[in-house]
PDB file of C-alpha atoms and ligand atoms in Angstrom:
ATOM      1  CA  UNK W 780     254.710 158.576 101.209  1.00  0.00           C
ATOM      2  CA  UNK W 781     251.937 156.629  99.347  1.00  0.00           C
ATOM      3  CA  UNK W 782     252.285 153.732  96.939  1.00  0.00           C
ATOM      4  CA  UNK W 783     251.512 154.815  93.262  1.00  0.00           C
ATOM      5  CA  UNK W 784     249.125 151.621  92.936  1.00  0.00           C
ATOM      6  CA  UNK W 785     247.445 150.775  96.114  1.00  0.00           C
ATOM      7  CA  UNK W 786     247.855 154.247  97.770  1.00  0.00           C
ATOM      8  CA  UNK W 787     248.687 152.731 101.040  1.00  0.00           C
ATOM      9  CA  UNK W 788     251.540 154.289 103.310  1.00  0.00           C
ATOM     10  CA  UNK W 789     254.787 153.126 101.811  1.00  0.00           C
ATOM     11  CA  UNK W 790     257.295 154.985 103.751  1.00  0.00           C
ATOM     12  CA  UNK W 791     258.728 151.811 105.196  1.00  0.00           C
ATOM     13  CA  UNK W 792     259.046 150.086 101.947  1.00  0.00           C
ATOM     14  CA  UNK W 793     262.481 148.983 101.112  1.00  0.00           C
ATOM     15  CA  UNK W 794     262.364 147.657  97.372  1.00  0.00           C
ATOM     16  CA  UNK W 795     263.066 149.638  94.403  1.00  0.00           C
ATOM     17  CA  UNK W 796     260.934 149.128  91.292  1.00  0.00           C
ATOM     18  CA  UNK W 797     262.446 148.360  87.821  1.00  0.00           C
ATOM     19  CA  UNK W 798     260.128 150.077  85.419  1.00  0.00           C
ATOM     20  CA  UNK W 799     260.996 147.523  82.801  1.00  0.00           C
ATOM     21  CA  UNK W 800     261.993 144.202  84.006  1.00  0.00           C
ATOM     22  CA  UNK W 801     265.707 143.467  84.626  1.00  0.00           C
ATOM     23  CA  UNK W 802     265.070 140.241  82.618  1.00  0.00           C
ATOM     24  CA  UNK W 803     264.492 142.517  79.492  1.00  0.00           C
ATOM     25  CA  UNK W 804     267.915 144.181  79.812  1.00  0.00           C
ATOM     26  CA  UNK W 805     266.992 147.155  82.035  1.00  0.00           C
ATOM     27  CA  UNK W 806     269.336 148.034  84.800  1.00  0.00           C
ATOM     28  CA  UNK W 807     268.953 151.873  84.624  1.00  0.00           C
ATOM     29  CA  UNK W 808     265.229 152.822  84.926  1.00  0.00           C
ATOM     30  CA  UNK W 809     264.427 152.226  88.513  1.00  0.00           C
ATOM     31  CA  UNK W 810     261.990 154.143  90.855  1.00  0.00           C
ATOM     32  CA  UNK W 811     263.168 155.133  94.331  1.00  0.00           C
ATOM     33  CA  UNK W 812     262.119 153.269  97.503  1.00  0.00           C
ATOM     34  CA  UNK W 813     258.322 153.537  98.322  1.00  0.00           C
ATOM     35  CA  UNK W 814     257.189 154.798  95.076  1.00  0.00           C
ATOM     36  CA  UNK W 815     255.750 151.500  94.682  1.00  0.00           C
ATOM     37  CA  UNK W 816     255.184 149.578  97.954  1.00  0.00           C
ATOM     38  CA  UNK W 817     256.886 146.277  98.775  1.00  0.00           C
ATOM     39  CA  UNK W 818     253.585 144.434  98.524  1.00  0.00           C
ATOM     40  CA  UNK W 819     252.707 145.828  95.108  1.00  0.00           C
ATOM     41  CA  UNK W 820     256.396 145.338  93.968  1.00  0.00           C
ATOM     42  CA  UNK W 821     256.214 141.635  94.989  1.00  0.00           C
ATOM     43  CA  UNK W 822     252.847 141.205  93.352  1.00  0.00           C
ATOM     44  CA  UNK W 823     253.945 142.749  90.016  1.00  0.00           C
ATOM     45  CA  UNK W 824     257.035 140.557  89.891  1.00  0.00           C
ATOM     46  CA  UNK W 825     254.817 137.296  90.123  1.00  0.00           C
ATOM     47  CA  UNK W 826     251.227 138.349  88.837  1.00  0.00           C
ATOM     48  CA  UNK W 827     252.159 140.848  85.991  1.00  0.00           C
ATOM     49  CA  UNK W 828     255.933 140.535  84.919  1.00  0.00           C
ATOM     50  CA  UNK W 829     256.234 136.659  85.106  1.00  0.00           C
ATOM     51  CA  UNK W 830     253.374 135.881  82.846  1.00  0.00           C
ATOM     52  CA  UNK W 831     254.769 138.319  80.289  1.00  0.00           C
ATOM     53  CA  UNK W 832     258.322 137.114  80.468  1.00  0.00           C
ATOM     54  CA  UNK W 833     257.377 133.435  80.574  1.00  0.00           C
ATOM     55  CA  UNK W 834     255.131 133.614  77.504  1.00  0.00           C
ATOM     56  CA  UNK W 835     256.594 131.655  74.697  1.00  0.00           C
ATOM     57  CA  UNK W 836     257.399 134.658  72.439  1.00  0.00           C
ATOM     58  CA  UNK W 837     259.093 136.677  75.031  1.00  0.00           C
ATOM     59  CA  UNK W 838     261.064 133.583  76.356  1.00  0.00           C
ATOM     60  CA  UNK W 839     262.247 133.078  72.600  1.00  0.00           C
ATOM     61  CA  UNK W 840     263.306 136.722  72.355  1.00  0.00           C
ATOM     62  CA  UNK W 841     265.216 136.603  75.685  1.00  0.00           C
ATOM     63  CA  UNK W 842     267.015 133.446  74.569  1.00  0.00           C
ATOM     64  CA  UNK W 843     267.691 134.954  70.988  1.00  0.00           C
ATOM     65  CA  UNK W 844     269.009 138.208  72.467  1.00  0.00           C
ATOM     66  CA  UNK W 845     270.803 136.219  75.283  1.00  0.00           C
ATOM     67  CA  UNK W 846     269.094 138.498  78.008  1.00  0.00           C
ATOM     68  CA  UNK W 847     269.949 137.392  81.515  1.00  0.00           C
ATOM     69  CA  UNK W 848     267.460 136.827  84.291  1.00  0.00           C
ATOM     70  CA  UNK W 849     267.893 138.241  87.770  1.00  0.00           C
ATOM     71  CA  UNK W 850     269.660 135.040  88.537  1.00  0.00           C
ATOM     72  CA  UNK W 851     271.990 135.545  85.580  1.00  0.00           C
ATOM     73  CA  UNK W 852     270.555 132.823  83.320  1.00  0.00           C
ATOM     74  CA  UNK W 853     269.167 132.929  79.715  1.00  0.00           C
ATOM     75  CA  UNK W 854     265.845 131.023  79.530  1.00  0.00           C
ATOM     76  CA  UNK W 855     265.726 127.637  78.353  1.00  0.00           C
ATOM     77  CA  UNK W 856     263.467 127.066  75.263  1.00  0.00           C
ATOM     78  CA  UNK W 857     262.062 124.018  73.442  1.00  0.00           C
ATOM     79  CA  UNK W 858     263.548 122.830  70.080  1.00  0.00           C
ATOM     80  CA  UNK W 859     263.520 119.824  67.876  1.00  0.00           C
ATOM     81  CA  UNK W 860     266.425 117.606  67.126  1.00  0.00           C
ATOM     82  CA  UNK W 861     265.721 115.979  63.583  1.00  0.00           C
ATOM     83  CA  UNK W 862     264.169 113.591  63.101  1.00  0.00           C
ATOM     84  CA  UNK W 863     261.555 114.872  65.650  1.00  0.00           C
ATOM     85  CA  UNK W 864     263.154 114.514  69.093  1.00  0.00           C
ATOM     86  CA  UNK W 865     261.914 117.219  71.345  1.00  0.00           C
ATOM     87  CA  UNK W 866     264.806 118.877  73.312  1.00  0.00           C
ATOM     88  CA  UNK W 867     265.375 121.599  75.907  1.00  0.00           C
ATOM     89  CA  UNK W 868     268.089 124.092  74.579  1.00  0.00           C
ATOM     90  CA  UNK W 869     270.081 126.230  77.130  1.00  0.00           C
ATOM     91  CA  UNK W 870     272.546 128.939  76.364  1.00  0.00           C
ATOM     92  CA  UNK W 871     275.470 130.044  78.567  1.00  0.00           C
ATOM     93  CA  UNK W 872     276.621 133.382  76.914  1.00  0.00           C
ATOM     94  CA  UNK W 873     279.617 133.720  79.307  1.00  0.00           C
ATOM     95  CA  UNK W 874     280.941 130.252  78.404  1.00  0.00           C
ATOM     96  CA  UNK W 875     279.986 130.636  74.767  1.00  0.00           C
ATOM     97  CA  UNK W 876     278.078 127.356  75.264  1.00  0.00           C
ATOM     98  CA  UNK W 877     274.772 125.849  74.105  1.00  0.00           C
ATOM     99  CA  UNK W 878     273.530 122.789  75.823  1.00  0.00           C
ATOM    100  CA  UNK W 879     270.926 120.536  74.286  1.00  0.00           C
ATOM    101  CA  UNK W 880     269.045 118.138  76.794  1.00  0.00           C
ATOM    102  CA  UNK W 881     267.662 115.061  75.156  1.00  0.00           C
ATOM    103  CA  UNK W 882     264.910 112.959  76.972  1.00  0.00           C
ATOM    104  CA  UNK W 883     266.307 109.669  78.314  1.00  0.00           C
ATOM    105  CA  UNK W 884     264.049 107.520  76.020  1.00  0.00           C
ATOM    106  CA  UNK W 885     265.421 109.145  72.906  1.00  0.00           C
ATOM    107  CA  UNK W 886     269.009 109.054  73.949  1.00  0.00           C
ATOM    108  CA  UNK W 887     270.104 105.968  72.026  1.00  0.00           C
ATOM    109  CA  UNK W 888     268.159 107.034  68.956  1.00  0.00           C
ATOM    110  CA  UNK W 889     270.088 110.282  68.965  1.00  0.00           C
ATOM    111  CA  UNK W 890     273.465 108.654  69.548  1.00  0.00           C
ATOM    112  CA  UNK W 891     272.803 106.142  66.646  1.00  0.00           C
ATOM    113  CA  UNK W 892     272.448 109.048  64.107  1.00  0.00           C
ATOM    114  CA  UNK W 893     275.660 110.202  62.457  1.00  0.00           C
ATOM    115  CA  UNK W 894     274.138 113.739  62.105  1.00  0.00           C
ATOM    116  CA  UNK W 895     271.162 115.670  63.054  1.00  0.00           C
ATOM    117  CA  UNK W 896     269.748 119.124  62.860  1.00  0.00           C
ATOM    118  CA  UNK W 897     268.686 121.441  65.689  1.00  0.00           C
ATOM    119  CA  UNK W 898     265.629 123.386  65.131  1.00  0.00           C
ATOM    120  CA  UNK W 899     264.852 126.163  67.437  1.00  0.00           C
ATOM    121  CA  UNK W 900     262.242 128.894  67.139  1.00  0.00           C
ATOM    122  CA  UNK W 901     263.578 132.360  66.234  1.00  0.00           C
ATOM    123  CA  UNK W 902     260.600 134.335  66.952  1.00  0.00           C
ATOM    124  CA  UNK W 903     257.127 133.914  68.727  1.00  0.00           C
ATOM    125  CA  UNK W 904     254.014 135.930  68.998  1.00  0.00           C
ATOM    126  CA  UNK W 905     254.034 138.545  71.767  1.00  0.00           C
ATOM    127  CA  UNK W 906     251.599 138.090  74.583  1.00  0.00           C
ATOM    128  CA  UNK W 907     248.007 139.389  74.091  1.00  0.00           C
ATOM    129  CA  UNK W 908     245.051 140.349  76.338  1.00  0.00           C
ATOM    130  CA  UNK W 909     245.454 141.203  79.845  1.00  0.00           C
ATOM    131  CA  UNK W 910     248.963 139.669  80.083  1.00  0.00           C
ATOM    132  CA  UNK W 911     249.972 142.396  77.714  1.00  0.00           C
ATOM    133  CA  UNK W 912     247.722 145.303  78.825  1.00  0.00           C
ATOM    134  CA  UNK W 913     248.442 144.906  82.692  1.00  0.00           C
ATOM    135  CA  UNK W 914     252.187 144.991  81.868  1.00  0.00           C
ATOM    136  CA  UNK W 915     251.767 148.073  79.834  1.00  0.00           C
ATOM    137  CA  UNK W 916     249.565 149.699  82.418  1.00  0.00           C
ATOM    138  CA  UNK W 917     252.189 149.136  85.087  1.00  0.00           C
ATOM    139  CA  UNK W 918     254.978 150.614  82.939  1.00  0.00           C
ATOM    140  CA  UNK W 919     252.951 153.542  81.931  1.00  0.00           C
ATOM    141  CA  UNK W 920     252.238 154.685  85.454  1.00  0.00           C
ATOM    142  CA  UNK W 921     255.733 154.054  86.404  1.00  0.00           C
ATOM    143  CA  UNK W 922     257.046 156.049  83.628  1.00  0.00           C
ATOM    144  CA  UNK W 923     255.016 158.807  84.529  1.00  0.00           C
ATOM    145  CA  UNK W 924     256.297 158.555  88.093  1.00  0.00           C
ATOM    146  CA  UNK W 925     259.771 158.647  86.950  1.00  0.00           C
ATOM    147  CA  UNK W 926     259.066 161.903  85.257  1.00  0.00           C
ATOM    148  CA  UNK W 927     257.425 163.392  88.292  1.00  0.00           C
ATOM    149  CA  UNK W 928     259.522 161.818  90.990  1.00  0.00           C
ATOM    150  CA  UNK W 929     261.885 164.760  91.342  1.00  0.00           C
ATOM    151  CA  UNK W 930     259.195 167.613  91.167  1.00  0.00           C
ATOM    152  CA  UNK W 931     257.717 168.798  94.351  1.00  0.00           C
ATOM    153  CA  UNK W 932     254.227 167.331  94.936  1.00  0.00           C
ATOM    154  CA  UNK W 933     254.555 165.375  91.640  1.00  0.00           C
ATOM    155  CA  UNK W 934     254.174 161.876  93.175  1.00  0.00           C
ATOM    156  CA  UNK W 935     251.208 163.096  95.322  1.00  0.00           C
ATOM    157  CA  UNK W 936     249.480 164.366  92.327  1.00  0.00           C
ATOM    158  CA  UNK W 937     249.866 161.011  90.348  1.00  0.00           C
ATOM    159  CA  UNK W 938     248.549 159.132  93.483  1.00  0.00           C
ATOM    160  CA  UNK W 939     245.515 161.501  93.883  1.00  0.00           C
ATOM    161  CA  UNK W 940     244.604 161.689  90.194  1.00  0.00           C
ATOM    162  CA  UNK W 941     241.328 159.989  90.139  1.00  0.00           C
ATOM    163  CA  UNK W 942     241.379 159.754  86.192  1.00  0.00           C
ATOM    164  CA  UNK W 943     244.103 157.316  86.440  1.00  0.00           C
ATOM    165  CA  UNK W 944     242.548 155.018  88.849  1.00  0.00           C
ATOM    166  CA  UNK W 945     241.047 152.610  86.193  1.00  0.00           C
ATOM    167  CA  UNK W 946     244.546 152.173  84.741  1.00  0.00           C
ATOM    168  CA  UNK W 947     245.982 151.718  88.354  1.00  0.00           C
ATOM    169  CA  UNK W 948     243.320 149.098  89.220  1.00  0.00           C
ATOM    170  CA  UNK W 949     243.959 147.457  85.765  1.00  0.00           C
ATOM    171  CA  UNK W 950     247.678 146.840  86.469  1.00  0.00           C
ATOM    172  CA  UNK W 951     247.349 145.990  90.233  1.00  0.00           C
ATOM    173  CA  UNK W 952     244.079 143.934  90.268  1.00  0.00           C
ATOM    174  CA  UNK W 953     243.166 143.106  86.631  1.00  0.00           C
ATOM    175  CA  UNK W 954     239.964 145.087  86.791  1.00  0.00           C
ATOM    176  CA  UNK W 955     238.515 146.240  83.468  1.00  0.00           C
ATOM    177  CA  UNK W 956     239.302 142.685  81.932  1.00  0.00           C
ATOM    178  CA  UNK W 957     239.816 144.115  78.289  1.00  0.00           C
ATOM    179  CA  UNK W 958     242.038 147.148  77.808  1.00  0.00           C
ATOM    180  CA  UNK W 959     243.203 147.184  74.171  1.00  0.00           C
ATOM    181  CA  UNK W 960     246.901 147.632  73.310  1.00  0.00           C
ATOM    182  CA  UNK W 961     248.007 148.724  69.793  1.00  0.00           C
ATOM    183  CA  UNK W 962     251.018 146.669  68.533  1.00  0.00           C
ATOM    184  CA  UNK W 963     253.269 147.173  65.479  1.00  0.00           C
ATOM    185  CA  UNK W 964     256.563 146.401  64.459  1.00  0.00           C
ATOM    186  CA  UNK W 965     258.664 149.575  63.990  1.00  0.00           C
ATOM    187  CA  UNK W 966     262.151 148.081  63.203  1.00  0.00           C
ATOM    188  CA  UNK W 967     263.702 144.586  63.345  1.00  0.00           C
ATOM    189  CA  UNK W 968     264.467 143.256  66.871  1.00  0.00           C
ATOM    190  CA  UNK W 969     268.229 143.783  66.392  1.00  0.00           C
ATOM    191  CA  UNK W 970     267.822 147.388  65.060  1.00  0.00           C
ATOM    192  CA  UNK W 971     270.561 149.729  65.998  1.00  0.00           C
ATOM    193  CA  UNK W 972     271.522 153.301  65.861  1.00  0.00           C
ATOM    194  CA  UNK W 973     275.094 154.575  65.218  1.00  0.00           C
ATOM    195  CA  UNK W 974     276.266 156.835  68.108  1.00  0.00           C
ATOM    196  CA  UNK W 975     278.391 159.886  67.837  1.00  0.00           C
ATOM    197  CA  UNK W 976     281.698 157.802  68.127  1.00  0.00           C
ATOM    198  CA  UNK W 977     280.651 155.714  65.270  1.00  0.00           C
ATOM    199  CA  UNK W 978     279.765 152.648  67.454  1.00  0.00           C
ATOM    200  CA  UNK W 979     276.575 150.570  66.921  1.00  0.00           C
ATOM    201  CA  UNK W 980     273.961 150.735  69.857  1.00  0.00           C
ATOM    202  CA  UNK W 981     271.256 148.307  69.832  1.00  0.00           C
ATOM    203  CA  UNK W 982     267.901 149.913  70.761  1.00  0.00           C
ATOM    204  CA  UNK W 983     266.578 147.617  73.526  1.00  0.00           C
ATOM    205  CA  UNK W 984     263.729 149.861  74.770  1.00  0.00           C
ATOM    206  CA  UNK W 985     262.473 153.285  74.527  1.00  0.00           C
ATOM    207  CA  UNK W 986     259.278 155.037  75.515  1.00  0.00           C
ATOM    208  CA  UNK W 987     257.397 158.339  75.299  1.00  0.00           C
ATOM    209  CA  UNK W 988     253.956 159.824  75.927  1.00  0.00           C
ATOM    210  CA  UNK W 989     251.695 161.017  73.117  1.00  0.00           C
ATOM    211  CA  UNK W 990     248.851 163.610  73.499  1.00  0.00           C
ATOM    212  CA  UNK W 991     246.624 163.462  70.467  1.00  0.00           C
ATOM    213  CA  UNK W 992     244.732 166.317  69.046  1.00  0.00           C
ATOM    214  CA  UNK W 993     241.655 165.244  70.614  1.00  0.00           C
ATOM    215  CA  UNK W 994     243.467 165.420  74.104  1.00  0.00           C
ATOM    216  CA  UNK W 995     243.857 161.639  74.623  1.00  0.00           C
ATOM    217  CA  UNK W 996     247.007 160.513  76.467  1.00  0.00           C
ATOM    218  CA  UNK W 997     248.992 157.603  75.221  1.00  0.00           C
ATOM    219  CA  UNK W 998     252.028 155.736  76.729  1.00  0.00           C
ATOM    220  CA  UNK W 999     254.094 154.366  73.829  1.00  0.00           C
ATOM    221  CA  UNK W1000     256.804 151.783  74.367  1.00  0.00           C
ATOM    222  CA  UNK W1001     259.060 149.927  72.049  1.00  0.00           C
ATOM    223  CA  UNK W1002     260.721 146.625  73.129  1.00  0.00           C
ATOM    224  CA  UNK W1003     263.281 145.239  70.621  1.00  0.00           C
ATOM    225  CA  UNK W1004     261.701 147.143  67.634  1.00  0.00           C
ATOM    226  CA  UNK W1005     258.001 146.223  68.487  1.00  0.00           C
ATOM    227  CA  UNK W1006     255.912 149.395  69.538  1.00  0.00           C
ATOM    228  CA  UNK W1007     253.052 148.972  72.117  1.00  0.00           C
ATOM    229  CA  UNK W1008     250.592 151.903  72.859  1.00  0.00           C
ATOM    230  CA  UNK W1009     248.038 152.073  75.667  1.00  0.00           C
ATOM    231  CA  UNK W1010     245.448 154.736  76.396  1.00  0.00           C
ATOM    232  CA  UNK W1011     245.839 156.163  79.709  1.00  0.00           C
ATOM    233  CA  UNK W1012     242.483 157.437  80.200  1.00  0.00           C
ATOM    234  CA  UNK W1013     240.326 154.399  79.305  1.00  0.00           C
ATOM    235  CA  UNK W1014     240.190 151.049  77.605  1.00  0.00           C
ATOM    236  CA  UNK W1015     239.939 152.331  73.921  1.00  0.00           C
ATOM    237  CA  UNK W1016     242.431 152.428  71.233  1.00  0.00           C
ATOM    238  CA  UNK W1017     240.656 154.080  68.347  1.00  0.00           C
ATOM    239  CA  UNK W1018     242.340 157.345  68.724  1.00  0.00           C
ATOM    240  CA  UNK W1019     245.771 155.820  68.462  1.00  0.00           C
ATOM    241  CA  UNK W1020     244.691 153.857  65.438  1.00  0.00           C
ATOM    242  CA  UNK W1021     243.603 157.111  63.755  1.00  0.00           C
ATOM    243  CA  UNK W1022     246.807 158.803  64.673  1.00  0.00           C
ATOM    244  CA  UNK W1023     248.758 155.976  63.102  1.00  0.00           C
ATOM    245  CA  UNK W1024     246.627 156.014  59.848  1.00  0.00           C
ATOM    246  CA  UNK W1025     247.056 159.814  59.681  1.00  0.00           C
ATOM    247  CA  UNK W1026     250.849 159.785  60.141  1.00  0.00           C
ATOM    248  CA  UNK W1027     252.055 156.853  58.107  1.00  0.00           C
ATOM    249  CA  UNK W1028     255.736 155.711  59.087  1.00  0.00           C
ATOM    250  CA  UNK W1029     255.810 158.050  61.942  1.00  0.00           C
ATOM    251  CA  UNK W1030     256.192 157.258  65.871  1.00  0.00           C
ATOM    252  CA  UNK W1031     256.673 159.460  68.860  1.00  0.00           C
ATOM    253  CA  UNK W1032     259.823 157.239  69.626  1.00  0.00           C
ATOM    254  CA  UNK W1033     263.179 158.607  69.148  1.00  0.00           C
ATOM    255  CA  UNK W1034     264.631 155.859  66.743  1.00  0.00           C
ATOM    256  CA  UNK W1035     261.950 156.312  64.188  1.00  0.00           C
ATOM    257  CA  UNK W1036     262.951 160.145  64.036  1.00  0.00           C
ATOM    258  CA  UNK W1037     266.393 159.165  63.850  1.00  0.00           C
ATOM    259  CA  UNK W1038     267.704 158.695  60.271  1.00  0.00           C
ATOM    260  CA  UNK W1039     270.782 156.782  61.533  1.00  0.00           C
ATOM    261  CA  UNK W1040     268.487 153.741  62.409  1.00  0.00           C
ATOM    262  CA  UNK W1041     269.750 150.572  60.701  1.00  0.00           C
ATOM    263  CA  UNK W1042     268.283 148.652  59.174  1.00  0.00           C
ATOM    264  CA  UNK W1043     265.047 150.420  58.356  1.00  0.00           C
ATOM    265  CA  UNK W1044     261.948 148.267  57.777  1.00  0.00           C
ATOM    266  CA  UNK W1045     261.311 147.670  54.236  1.00  0.00           C
ATOM    267  CA  UNK W1046     257.404 147.527  54.382  1.00  0.00           C
ATOM    268  CA  UNK W1047     254.848 148.900  56.763  1.00  0.00           C
TER     269      UNK W1047
HETATM  270 ZN1   ZN U1777     251.129 149.245  96.878  1.00  0.00          ZN
END
């Protein structure tokens, strides 16, 4: 068995690869042992997923949505306690508790105040540049592997496909410094669908592949309502931009095809 990214023998590798990090609420989409070797698995955790997960916007989202890390914690974010005291805010969802850490030199000032207001960011920008594109390249290839994992020779084909080497190397080694990703908001971060039994289901993540009329392959992923698209064949996003312009309000993703999505965005 060979690793999807470095193509080295991975038959002795023990780790399973989460296609989307556990810290973004994924416990189900996992690749079997050896699809990604231990070395690449470790590298991705530190070199690709961590910069994405620790970016201010994603940290705020994880705080807002109370997404637990591997260690079972919601990330701490920075806030302001009026008037102007910088604080660190931590949530403990199981205890239904929020703690506010005040710097020692501001402690007396805060205590002397009769009332105060805690200001915490509710949204931040998504990562850009190679932090975003390498994260997307990794998930795109792994999502392909997930589809081919059970078919005879499917993973061998994916490893050997030279057309995917630039994408592979971008994810694993950061080669091709600029690989554009198309980003747009499809629905609010707390968007939900109503399932057959009438219960609300939040759409945390969903993904699919799009083949355009020009024969280009795109991987499309939505995380908490924001859609990201990457071209699998090269660092060019013009074909996807054209597709979006030609099909306003459409997406290959399930929830936009599903009329039961609430609440729908009011403007494009
Ligand atoms: Zn590897």
